[in-house]
XYZ file of C-alpha atoms in Angstrom:
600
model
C 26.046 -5.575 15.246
C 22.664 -3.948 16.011
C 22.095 -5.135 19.329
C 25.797 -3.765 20.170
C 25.632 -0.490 19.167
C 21.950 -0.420 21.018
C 23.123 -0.695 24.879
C 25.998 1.968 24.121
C 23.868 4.753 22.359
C 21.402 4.003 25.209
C 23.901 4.589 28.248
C 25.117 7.716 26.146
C 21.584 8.741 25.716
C 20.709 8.064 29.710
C 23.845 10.386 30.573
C 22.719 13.167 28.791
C 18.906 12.761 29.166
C 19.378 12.328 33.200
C 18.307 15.646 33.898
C 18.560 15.219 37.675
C 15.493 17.176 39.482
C 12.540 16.251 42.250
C 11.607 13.576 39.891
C 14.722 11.658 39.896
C 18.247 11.807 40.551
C 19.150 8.643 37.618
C 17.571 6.729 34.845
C 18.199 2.834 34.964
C 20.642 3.479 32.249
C 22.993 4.863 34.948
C 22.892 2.967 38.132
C 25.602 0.468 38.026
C 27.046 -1.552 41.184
C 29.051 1.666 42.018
C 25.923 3.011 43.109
C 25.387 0.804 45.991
C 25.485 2.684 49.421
C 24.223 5.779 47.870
C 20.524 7.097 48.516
C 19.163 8.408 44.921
C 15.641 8.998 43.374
C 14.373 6.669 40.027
C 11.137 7.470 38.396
C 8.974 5.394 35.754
C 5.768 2.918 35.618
C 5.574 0.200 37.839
C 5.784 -3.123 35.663
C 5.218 -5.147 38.390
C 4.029 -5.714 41.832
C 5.318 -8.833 43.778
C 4.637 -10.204 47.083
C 7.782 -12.492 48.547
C 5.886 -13.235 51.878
C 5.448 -10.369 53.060
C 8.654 -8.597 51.439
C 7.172 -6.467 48.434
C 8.944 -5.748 45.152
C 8.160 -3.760 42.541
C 9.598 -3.552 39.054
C 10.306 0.049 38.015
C 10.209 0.805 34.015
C 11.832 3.783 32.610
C 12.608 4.296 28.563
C 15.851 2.788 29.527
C 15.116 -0.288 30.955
C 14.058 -1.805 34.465
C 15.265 -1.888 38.543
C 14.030 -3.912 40.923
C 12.417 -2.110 44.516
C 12.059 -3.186 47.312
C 9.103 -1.448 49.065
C 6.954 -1.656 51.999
C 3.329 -2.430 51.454
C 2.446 0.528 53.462
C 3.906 2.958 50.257
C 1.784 0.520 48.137
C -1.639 2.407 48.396
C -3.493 3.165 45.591
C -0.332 2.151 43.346
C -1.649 -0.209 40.776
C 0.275 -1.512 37.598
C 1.678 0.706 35.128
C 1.401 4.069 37.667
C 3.959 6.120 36.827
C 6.004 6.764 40.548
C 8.884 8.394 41.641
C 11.074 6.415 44.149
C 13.648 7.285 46.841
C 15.734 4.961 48.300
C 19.177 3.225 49.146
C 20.864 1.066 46.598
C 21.968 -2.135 47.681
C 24.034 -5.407 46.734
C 21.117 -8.264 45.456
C 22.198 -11.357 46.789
C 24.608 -13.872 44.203
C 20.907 -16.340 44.153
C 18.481 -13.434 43.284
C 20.829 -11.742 40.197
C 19.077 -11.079 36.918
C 21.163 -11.763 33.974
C 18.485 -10.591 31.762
C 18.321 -6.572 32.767
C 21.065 -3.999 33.163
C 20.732 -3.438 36.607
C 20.506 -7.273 37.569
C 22.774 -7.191 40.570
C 21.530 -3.998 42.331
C 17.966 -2.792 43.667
C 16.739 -0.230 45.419
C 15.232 -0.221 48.931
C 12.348 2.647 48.734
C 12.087 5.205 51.972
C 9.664 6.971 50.505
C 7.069 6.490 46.734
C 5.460 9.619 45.128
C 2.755 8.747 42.320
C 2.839 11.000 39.950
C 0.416 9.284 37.473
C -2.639 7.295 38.892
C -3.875 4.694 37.166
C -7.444 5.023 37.470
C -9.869 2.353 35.279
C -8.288 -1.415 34.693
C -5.686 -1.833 32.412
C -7.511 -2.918 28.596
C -4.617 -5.087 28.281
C -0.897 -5.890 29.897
C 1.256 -3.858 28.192
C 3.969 -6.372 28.411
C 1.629 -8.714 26.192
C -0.021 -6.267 24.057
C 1.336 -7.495 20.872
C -0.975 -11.022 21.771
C -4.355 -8.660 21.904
C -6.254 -7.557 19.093
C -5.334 -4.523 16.859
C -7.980 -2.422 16.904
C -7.616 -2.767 20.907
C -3.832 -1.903 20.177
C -4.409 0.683 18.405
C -7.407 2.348 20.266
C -4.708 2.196 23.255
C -2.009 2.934 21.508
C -0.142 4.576 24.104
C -0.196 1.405 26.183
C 0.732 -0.866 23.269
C 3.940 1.301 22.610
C 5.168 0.570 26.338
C 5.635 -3.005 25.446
C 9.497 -2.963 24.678
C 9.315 -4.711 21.478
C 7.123 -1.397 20.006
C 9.571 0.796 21.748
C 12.366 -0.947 20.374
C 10.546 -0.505 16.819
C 10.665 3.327 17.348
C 13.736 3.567 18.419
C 15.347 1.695 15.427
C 13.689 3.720 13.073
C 14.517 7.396 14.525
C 18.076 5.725 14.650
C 17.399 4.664 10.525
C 16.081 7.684 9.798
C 19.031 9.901 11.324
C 21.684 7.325 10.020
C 19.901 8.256 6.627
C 19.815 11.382 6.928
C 23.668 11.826 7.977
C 24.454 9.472 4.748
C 23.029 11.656 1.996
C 24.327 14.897 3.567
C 28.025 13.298 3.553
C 27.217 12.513 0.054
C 26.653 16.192 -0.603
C 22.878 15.875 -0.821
C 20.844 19.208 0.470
C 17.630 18.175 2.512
C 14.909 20.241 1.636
C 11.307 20.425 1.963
C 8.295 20.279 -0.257
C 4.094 21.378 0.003
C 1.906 19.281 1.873
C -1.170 21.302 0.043
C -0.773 20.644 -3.080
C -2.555 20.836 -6.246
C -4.879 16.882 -7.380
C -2.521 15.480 -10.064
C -3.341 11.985 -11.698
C -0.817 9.719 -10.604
C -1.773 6.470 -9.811
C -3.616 6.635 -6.520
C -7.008 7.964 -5.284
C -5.748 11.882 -3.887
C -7.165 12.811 -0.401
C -8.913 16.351 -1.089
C -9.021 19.067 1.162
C -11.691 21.997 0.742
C -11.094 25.731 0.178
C -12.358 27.905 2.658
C -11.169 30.934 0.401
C -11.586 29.602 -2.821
C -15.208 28.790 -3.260
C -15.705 25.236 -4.919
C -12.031 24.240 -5.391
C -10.197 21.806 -3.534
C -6.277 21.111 -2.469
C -4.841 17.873 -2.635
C -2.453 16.166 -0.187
C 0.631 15.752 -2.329
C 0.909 11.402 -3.119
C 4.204 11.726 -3.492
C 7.201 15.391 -4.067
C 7.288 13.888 -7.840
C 6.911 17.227 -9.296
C 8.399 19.067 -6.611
C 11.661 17.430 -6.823
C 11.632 17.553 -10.298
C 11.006 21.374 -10.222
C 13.900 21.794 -7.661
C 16.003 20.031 -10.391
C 15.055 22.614 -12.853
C 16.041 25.323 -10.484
C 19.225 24.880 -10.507
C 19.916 22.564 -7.366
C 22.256 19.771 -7.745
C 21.207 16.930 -5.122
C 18.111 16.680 -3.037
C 16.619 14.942 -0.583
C 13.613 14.948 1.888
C 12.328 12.316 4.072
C 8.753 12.549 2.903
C 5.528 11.764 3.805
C 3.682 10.811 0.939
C -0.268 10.649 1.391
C -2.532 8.097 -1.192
C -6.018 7.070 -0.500
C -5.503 3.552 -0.887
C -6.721 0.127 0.916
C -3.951 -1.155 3.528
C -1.653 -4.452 3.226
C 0.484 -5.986 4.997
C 3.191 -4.210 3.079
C 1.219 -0.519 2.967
C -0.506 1.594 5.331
C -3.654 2.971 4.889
C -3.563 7.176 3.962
C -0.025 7.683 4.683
C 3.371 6.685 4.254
C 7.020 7.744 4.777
C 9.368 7.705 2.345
C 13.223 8.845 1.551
C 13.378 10.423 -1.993
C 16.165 11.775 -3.369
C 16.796 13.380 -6.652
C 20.219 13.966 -8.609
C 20.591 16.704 -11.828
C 22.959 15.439 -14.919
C 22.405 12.034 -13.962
C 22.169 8.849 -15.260
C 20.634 5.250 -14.284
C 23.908 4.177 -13.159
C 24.875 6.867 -11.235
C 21.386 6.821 -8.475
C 22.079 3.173 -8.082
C 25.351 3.697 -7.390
C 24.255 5.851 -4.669
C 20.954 4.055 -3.988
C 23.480 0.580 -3.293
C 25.887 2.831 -1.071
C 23.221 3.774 1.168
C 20.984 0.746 1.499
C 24.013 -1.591 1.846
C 25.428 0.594 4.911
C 21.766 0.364 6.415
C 21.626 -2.997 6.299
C 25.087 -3.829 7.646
C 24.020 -1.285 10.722
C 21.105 -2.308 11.807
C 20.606 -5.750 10.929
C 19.643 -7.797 13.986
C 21.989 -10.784 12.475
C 25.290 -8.119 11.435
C 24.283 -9.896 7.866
C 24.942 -7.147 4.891
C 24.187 -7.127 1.208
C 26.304 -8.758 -1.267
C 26.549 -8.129 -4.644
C 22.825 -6.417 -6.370
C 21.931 -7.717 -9.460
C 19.920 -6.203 -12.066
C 17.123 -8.118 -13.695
C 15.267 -6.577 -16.074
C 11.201 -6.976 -16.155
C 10.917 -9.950 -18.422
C 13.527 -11.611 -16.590
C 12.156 -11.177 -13.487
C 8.149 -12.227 -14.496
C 10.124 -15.808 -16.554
C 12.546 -16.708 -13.774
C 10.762 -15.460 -10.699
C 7.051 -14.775 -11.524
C 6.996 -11.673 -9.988
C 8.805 -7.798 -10.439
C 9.343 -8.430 -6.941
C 11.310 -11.261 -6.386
C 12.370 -12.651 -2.955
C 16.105 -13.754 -4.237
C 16.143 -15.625 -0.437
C 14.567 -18.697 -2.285
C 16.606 -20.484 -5.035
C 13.755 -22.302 -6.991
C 13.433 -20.713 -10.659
C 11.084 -20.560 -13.371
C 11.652 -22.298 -17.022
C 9.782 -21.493 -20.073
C 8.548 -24.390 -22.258
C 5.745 -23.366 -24.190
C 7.938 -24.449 -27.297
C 7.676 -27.984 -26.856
C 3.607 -28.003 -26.568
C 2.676 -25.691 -29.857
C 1.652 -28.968 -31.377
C 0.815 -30.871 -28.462
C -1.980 -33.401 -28.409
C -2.809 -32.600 -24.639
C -4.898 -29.690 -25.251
C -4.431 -27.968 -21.826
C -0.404 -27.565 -22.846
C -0.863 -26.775 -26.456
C -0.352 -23.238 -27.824
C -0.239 -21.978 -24.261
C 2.097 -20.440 -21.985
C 3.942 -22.991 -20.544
C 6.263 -22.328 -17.358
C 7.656 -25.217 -15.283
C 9.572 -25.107 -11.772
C 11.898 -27.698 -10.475
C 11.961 -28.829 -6.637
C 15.410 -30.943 -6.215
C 15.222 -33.595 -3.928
C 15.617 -32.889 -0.207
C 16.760 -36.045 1.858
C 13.362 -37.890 2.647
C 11.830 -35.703 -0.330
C 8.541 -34.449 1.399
C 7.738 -33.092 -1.754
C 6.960 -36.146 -3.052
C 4.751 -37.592 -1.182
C 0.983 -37.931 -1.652
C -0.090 -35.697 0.274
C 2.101 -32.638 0.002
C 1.106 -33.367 -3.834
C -2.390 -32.768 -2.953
C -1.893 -30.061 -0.405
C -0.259 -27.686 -3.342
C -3.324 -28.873 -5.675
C -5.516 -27.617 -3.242
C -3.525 -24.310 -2.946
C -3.504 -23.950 -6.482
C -7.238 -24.410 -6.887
C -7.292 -21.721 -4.024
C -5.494 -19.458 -5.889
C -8.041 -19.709 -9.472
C -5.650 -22.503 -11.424
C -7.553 -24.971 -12.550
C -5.179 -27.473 -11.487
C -1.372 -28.291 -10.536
C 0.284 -30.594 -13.116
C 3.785 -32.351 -11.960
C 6.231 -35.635 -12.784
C 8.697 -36.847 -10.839
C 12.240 -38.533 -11.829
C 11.998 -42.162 -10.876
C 15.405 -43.784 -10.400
C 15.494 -45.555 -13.958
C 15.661 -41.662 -14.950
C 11.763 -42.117 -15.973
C 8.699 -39.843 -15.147
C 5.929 -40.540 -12.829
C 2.968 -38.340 -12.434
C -0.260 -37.301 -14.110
C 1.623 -35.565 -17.014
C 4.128 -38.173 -17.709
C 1.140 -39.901 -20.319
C 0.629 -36.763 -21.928
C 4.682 -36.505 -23.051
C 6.195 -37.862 -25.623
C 10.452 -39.028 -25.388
C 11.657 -35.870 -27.447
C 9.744 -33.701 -25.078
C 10.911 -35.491 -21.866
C 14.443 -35.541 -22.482
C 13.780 -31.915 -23.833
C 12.208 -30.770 -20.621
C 14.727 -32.852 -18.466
C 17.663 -30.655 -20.236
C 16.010 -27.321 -20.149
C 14.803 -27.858 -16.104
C 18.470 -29.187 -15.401
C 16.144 -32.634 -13.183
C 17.527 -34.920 -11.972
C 16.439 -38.561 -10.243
C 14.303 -37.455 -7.069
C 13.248 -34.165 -8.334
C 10.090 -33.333 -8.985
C 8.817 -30.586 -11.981
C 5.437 -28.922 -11.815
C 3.872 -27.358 -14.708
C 1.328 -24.348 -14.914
C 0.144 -23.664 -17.981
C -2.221 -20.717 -18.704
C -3.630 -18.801 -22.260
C -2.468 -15.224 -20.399
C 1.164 -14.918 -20.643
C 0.867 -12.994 -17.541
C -1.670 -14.885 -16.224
C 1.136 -17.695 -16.080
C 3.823 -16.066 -14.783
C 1.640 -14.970 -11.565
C 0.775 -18.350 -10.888
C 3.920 -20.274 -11.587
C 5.396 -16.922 -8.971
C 2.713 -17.890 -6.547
C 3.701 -21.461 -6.578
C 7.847 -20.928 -6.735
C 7.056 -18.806 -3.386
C 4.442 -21.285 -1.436
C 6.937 -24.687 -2.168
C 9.826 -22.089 -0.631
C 7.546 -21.169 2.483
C 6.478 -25.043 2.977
C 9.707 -26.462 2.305
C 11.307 -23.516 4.649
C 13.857 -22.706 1.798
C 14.124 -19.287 2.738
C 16.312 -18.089 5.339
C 14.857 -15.401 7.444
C 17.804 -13.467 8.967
C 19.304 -13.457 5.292
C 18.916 -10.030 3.125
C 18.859 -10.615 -0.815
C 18.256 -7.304 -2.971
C 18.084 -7.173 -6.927
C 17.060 -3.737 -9.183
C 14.737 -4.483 -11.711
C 15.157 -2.613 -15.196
C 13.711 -1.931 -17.995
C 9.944 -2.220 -17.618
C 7.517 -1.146 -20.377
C 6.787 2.399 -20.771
C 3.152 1.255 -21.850
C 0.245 -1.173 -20.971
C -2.821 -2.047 -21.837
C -5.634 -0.906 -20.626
C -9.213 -2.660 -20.035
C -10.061 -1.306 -23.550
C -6.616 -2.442 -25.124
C -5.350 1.260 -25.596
C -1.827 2.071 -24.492
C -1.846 2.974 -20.594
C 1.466 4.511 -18.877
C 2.791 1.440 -17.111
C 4.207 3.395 -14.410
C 5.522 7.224 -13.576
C 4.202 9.161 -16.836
C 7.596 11.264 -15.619
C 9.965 8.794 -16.602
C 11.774 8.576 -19.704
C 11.243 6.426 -22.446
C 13.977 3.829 -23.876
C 14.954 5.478 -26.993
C 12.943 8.923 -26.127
C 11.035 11.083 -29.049
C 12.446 8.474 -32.110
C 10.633 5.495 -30.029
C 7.698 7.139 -29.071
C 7.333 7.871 -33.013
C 8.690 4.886 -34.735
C 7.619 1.981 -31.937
C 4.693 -0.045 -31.252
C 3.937 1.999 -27.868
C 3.853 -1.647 -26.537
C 7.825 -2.410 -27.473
C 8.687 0.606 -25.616
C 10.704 -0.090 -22.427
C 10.931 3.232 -19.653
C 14.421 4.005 -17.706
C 12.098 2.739 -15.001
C 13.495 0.858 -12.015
C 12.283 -0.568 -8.777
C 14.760 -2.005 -5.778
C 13.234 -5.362 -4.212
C 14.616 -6.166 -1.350
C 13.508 -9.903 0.319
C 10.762 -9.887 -2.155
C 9.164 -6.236 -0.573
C 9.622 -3.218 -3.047
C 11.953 -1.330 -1.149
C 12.272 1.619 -3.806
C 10.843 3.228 -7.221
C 13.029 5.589 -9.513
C 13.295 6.484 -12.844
C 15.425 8.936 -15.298
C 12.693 11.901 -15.369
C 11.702 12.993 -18.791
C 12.789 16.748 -19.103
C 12.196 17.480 -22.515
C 8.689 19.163 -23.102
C 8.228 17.675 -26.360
C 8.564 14.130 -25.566
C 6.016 14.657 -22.634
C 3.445 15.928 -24.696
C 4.009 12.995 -27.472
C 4.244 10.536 -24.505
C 1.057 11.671 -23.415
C -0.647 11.788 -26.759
C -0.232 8.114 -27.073
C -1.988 7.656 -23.830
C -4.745 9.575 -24.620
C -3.911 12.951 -23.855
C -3.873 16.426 -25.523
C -0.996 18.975 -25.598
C -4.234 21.173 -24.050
C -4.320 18.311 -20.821
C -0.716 18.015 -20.486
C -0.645 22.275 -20.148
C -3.739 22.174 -17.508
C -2.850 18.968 -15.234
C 1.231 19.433 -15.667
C 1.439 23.157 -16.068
C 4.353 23.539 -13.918
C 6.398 20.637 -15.249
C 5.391 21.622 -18.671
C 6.249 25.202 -18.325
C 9.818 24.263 -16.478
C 10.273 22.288 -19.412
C 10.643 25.109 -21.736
C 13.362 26.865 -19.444
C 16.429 25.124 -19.733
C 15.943 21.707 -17.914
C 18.660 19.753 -16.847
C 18.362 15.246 -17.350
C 17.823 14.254 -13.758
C 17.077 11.370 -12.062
C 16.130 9.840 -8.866
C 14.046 6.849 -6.870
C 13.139 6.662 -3.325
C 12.796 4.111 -0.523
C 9.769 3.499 1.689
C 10.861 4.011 5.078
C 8.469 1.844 6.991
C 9.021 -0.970 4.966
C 12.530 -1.151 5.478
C 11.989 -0.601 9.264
C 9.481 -3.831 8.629
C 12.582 -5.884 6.884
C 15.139 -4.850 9.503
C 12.587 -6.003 12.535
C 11.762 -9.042 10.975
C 7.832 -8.330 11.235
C 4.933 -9.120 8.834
C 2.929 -6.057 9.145
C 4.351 -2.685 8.393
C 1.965 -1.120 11.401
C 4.405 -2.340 13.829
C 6.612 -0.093 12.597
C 4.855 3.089 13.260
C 3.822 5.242 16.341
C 0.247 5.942 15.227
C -1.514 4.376 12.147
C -4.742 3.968 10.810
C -5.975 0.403 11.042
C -6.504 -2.010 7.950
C -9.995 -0.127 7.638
C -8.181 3.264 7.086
C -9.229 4.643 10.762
C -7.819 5.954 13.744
C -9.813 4.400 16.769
C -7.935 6.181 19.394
C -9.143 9.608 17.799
C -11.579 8.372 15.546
C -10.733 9.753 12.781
C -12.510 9.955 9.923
C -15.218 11.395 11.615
C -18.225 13.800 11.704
C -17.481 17.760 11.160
C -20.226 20.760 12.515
C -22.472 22.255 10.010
C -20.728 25.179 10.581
C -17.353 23.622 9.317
C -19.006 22.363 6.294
C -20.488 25.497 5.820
C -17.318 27.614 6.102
C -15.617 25.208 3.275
C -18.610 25.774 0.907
C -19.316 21.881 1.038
C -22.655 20.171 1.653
C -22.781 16.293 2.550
C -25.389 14.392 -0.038
């Protein structure tokens, strides 16, 4: 469906871009074979340079796609790869042999009377453009302008200021007002390290870029607005992954007053789903989103992020080893994963056996237990002599096996501890076994996580937005362990990536101040690192609610690419820097002077 749509808003946007002046008289997008006989001007870069004995071609490169020239050597001086030109000449008829299937303009070219450069090339070219995404990334990035004329990265950019729009034209239909919030903003503990930014005015204090409009939103809530949104960027000094970008990211929040949990994923669904069924390279669309709440999701899945795309699941059966003889089973957490049989069964051969012992030992287990269902309906493996015949037939029920299937165990004294292993596991077997279909999209919401966690000390820690509001609000913060208390918390996972964070705010001033207490802090904190949410609180505050999605990793799911750098125009590299600028980097003394600061 994507690919479609692509060559018609591209013709539409050559028409109106055209702009005919001394520089050209037609973009690639609109020569067609009713062109031939007439004598026109192109510009671009010059792709490539071709010698046919004698006969030179060149390959001209615009933003909309590529022509073929034919060009005397003698208008060839000092033109070297990737100079940007401007060509006049007749278009003619290629001949039936010589037509391109691949490019737009396959059956015509150009025969150049006369070449104009109008943007030398003057040192050798770092790398070919065309292959750019084959040379290192700090070389990408340091020449970043040449990496995004390879037409993969343009294509990147062009999806996502298509996304973006397409967003954008979906919340305002659903009656959502896009506004805008600070970018200096006041250092608030959230979650992430804050990037700082001295005072010249204000000697000794210090702005903060804002991590995320949290309180902004929130605020806009309060005054009176019904529906917001803002496509954000969202700044967090934190290390990059494949997943995040280093210093800065891009997200879409939105923010609804007099709402409920329902009613933003009602909305959240609506919008994501008509995304996907856009711009999906394969057409494929979301089915039905289910909901999964926390627990669910760490038991069956091992992770809060689950990649739905792979159908192995988690079973608990710490129950039938609290009296176990085999001491590494007994009174531990116990999770087990079943891997059907598969034709020839790879996965039970020796050595894919080993090769997921040696991954587990990679990952800190100790060790990878399994059995396997011999045709007599028996176990073979190194666990089989540890089992007894109530707790085989009891495990064979509970993991639904069957003859040729094989169950491995991972069994840890951490509950948690478990659940990330036996999650690492379910998602390597998937990977090796190629279980997962890669042009499929699977999304789920998880629910209900807990409000609290523990700390390194053991004392209740907010296990995600402080904002949110607790399961049960002011009765469960006083009358629950802090630990049984879940939040109206809720993440959307989309292929395993979280796509999107949200939560029911807490409005209500008094169950902010006793949430905080339990974490640690005084009315007297809440008052000086809140102050605005707190005061805004006392005014009338309407329940709101809201989430938003990370732009540039949904760009990353729709392209199909590992690395959500490929997705933008100019990040910093996995070290947090900008090579082509070289950013961070040194300031005069007369700067540092001027903000009051002095480096140690």
């Amino acid at each position: 469906m994507f690919n479609q749509n692509e060559s018609k808003q591209e013709l539409r946007c050559g028409e109106l871009c055209s702009m005919a002046n001394k520089y050209r008289t037609k973009t690639t997008a609109m020569l067609t074979n009713e062109n031939v006989g007439e004598t026109l001007r192109v510009a671009g870069w010059v792709e490539t340079i071709r010698d046919h004995g004698g006969i030179m071609f060149i390959d001209l490169r615009d933003h909309y796609g590529v022509v073929q020239i034919v060009v005397k050597d003698t208008l060839l001086e000092n033109v070297r790869r990737e100079s940007t030109v401007s060509i006049s000449g007749e278009v003619t008829k290629r001949s039936p042999e010589t037509f391109n299937p691949k490019i737009s303009t396959g059956e015509i070219e150009i025969v150049a009377e006369s070449l104009d450069i109008l943007g030398q090339v003057y040192e050798n070219l770092p790398f070919e453009p065309s292959a750019s995404r084959e040379t290192g990334e700090d070389v990408r990035l340091k020449y970043r302008f040449l990496d995004l004329r390879n037409k993969t990265m343009q294509d990147a950019l062009i999806l996502r200021s298509k996304v973006i729009s397409y967003m954008r034209e979906s919340m305002n239909g659903m009656g959502f007002l896009e506004m805008q919030t600070p970018i200096l903003s006041a250092s608030s503990p959230e979650g992430a390290r804050d990037f700082l930014i001295p005072s010249r005015k204000h000697h000794g204090k210090f702005y903060a870029l804002p991590q995320a409009p949290q309180i902004f939103k929130q605020l806009l809530m309060v005054s009176g607005f019904e529906r917001y949104y803002q496509v954000a960027p969202c700044f967090r000094d934190e290390d990059a992954r494949a997943d995040r970008t280093a210093g800065e990211f891009y997200q879409l929040d939105l923010e609804m007053a007099f709402a409920e949990q329902e009613n933003v994923f009602e909305v959240g669904e609506s919008l994501i789903k008509s995304v996907i069924g856009t711009f999906s390279k394969t057409g494929k669309g979301l089915e039905d989103i289910p909901k999964i709440t926390f627990a669910d999701a760490l038991l069956k899945y091992g992770t809060d992020k689950p990649d739905l795309r792979n159908p192995l699941l988690i079973v608990d059966i710490s129950d039938l080893f609290v009296n176990s003889d085999f001491k590494p089973f007994a009174n531990k957490t116990v999770r087990a994963l079943r891997i059907p049989k598969m034709g020839e069964n790879p996965i039970a051969s020796k050595s894919f056996f080993k090769s997921m012992e040696d991954f587990a030992l990679s990952i800190g287990m100790k060790g990878l237990g399994y059995v396997k269902v011999e045709q007599d309906g028996g176990y073979a493996g190194p666990i089989d002599k540890f089992l007894t015949d109530e707790s085989r037939e009891a495990i064979r029920e509970r993991a639904g096996l069957q003859v040729g299937d094989v169950l491995y165990f991972v069994a840890e004294s951490d509950e948690t501890v478990a659940a990330k292993y036996a999650g690492q596991i379910r998602a390597e077997i998937a990977e090796r076994l190629g279980l997962i279909d890669k042009d499929d999209f699977k999304a789920c919401w998880i629910t209900d996580f807990p409000f609290y966690e523990r700390d390194d000390s053991g004392k209740a820690a907010f296990g995600h937005n402080p904002f949110s509001m607790p399961q049960g609000e002011l009765d469960a913060l006083n009358n629950k362990d802090p630990f049984e208390i879940l939040a109206y918390q809720y993440d959307f996972v989309l292929n395993g990536v979280e796509l999107a964070s949200g939560a029911v705010r807490n409005h209500n001033p008094d169950i902010m101040v006793k949430a905080f207490e339990i974490a640690g802090f005084s009315e007297e904190d809440v008052k000086n690192k809140f102050g605005a949410l707190y005061s805004a609180f006392r005014f009338g505050a309407p329940p709101h609610a809201g989430m938003a999605f990370g732009v540039d990793r949904l760009l990353m799911l729709l392209l199909g690419e590992e690395n959500v750098r490929e997705t933008i125009a100019f990040p910093l590299n996995s070290n947090a820097q900008d090579v082509m600028l070289g950013a961070p980097g040194e300031v005069s003394e007369l700067q540092l002077r001027e903000t009051h600061i002095k480096i140690r």
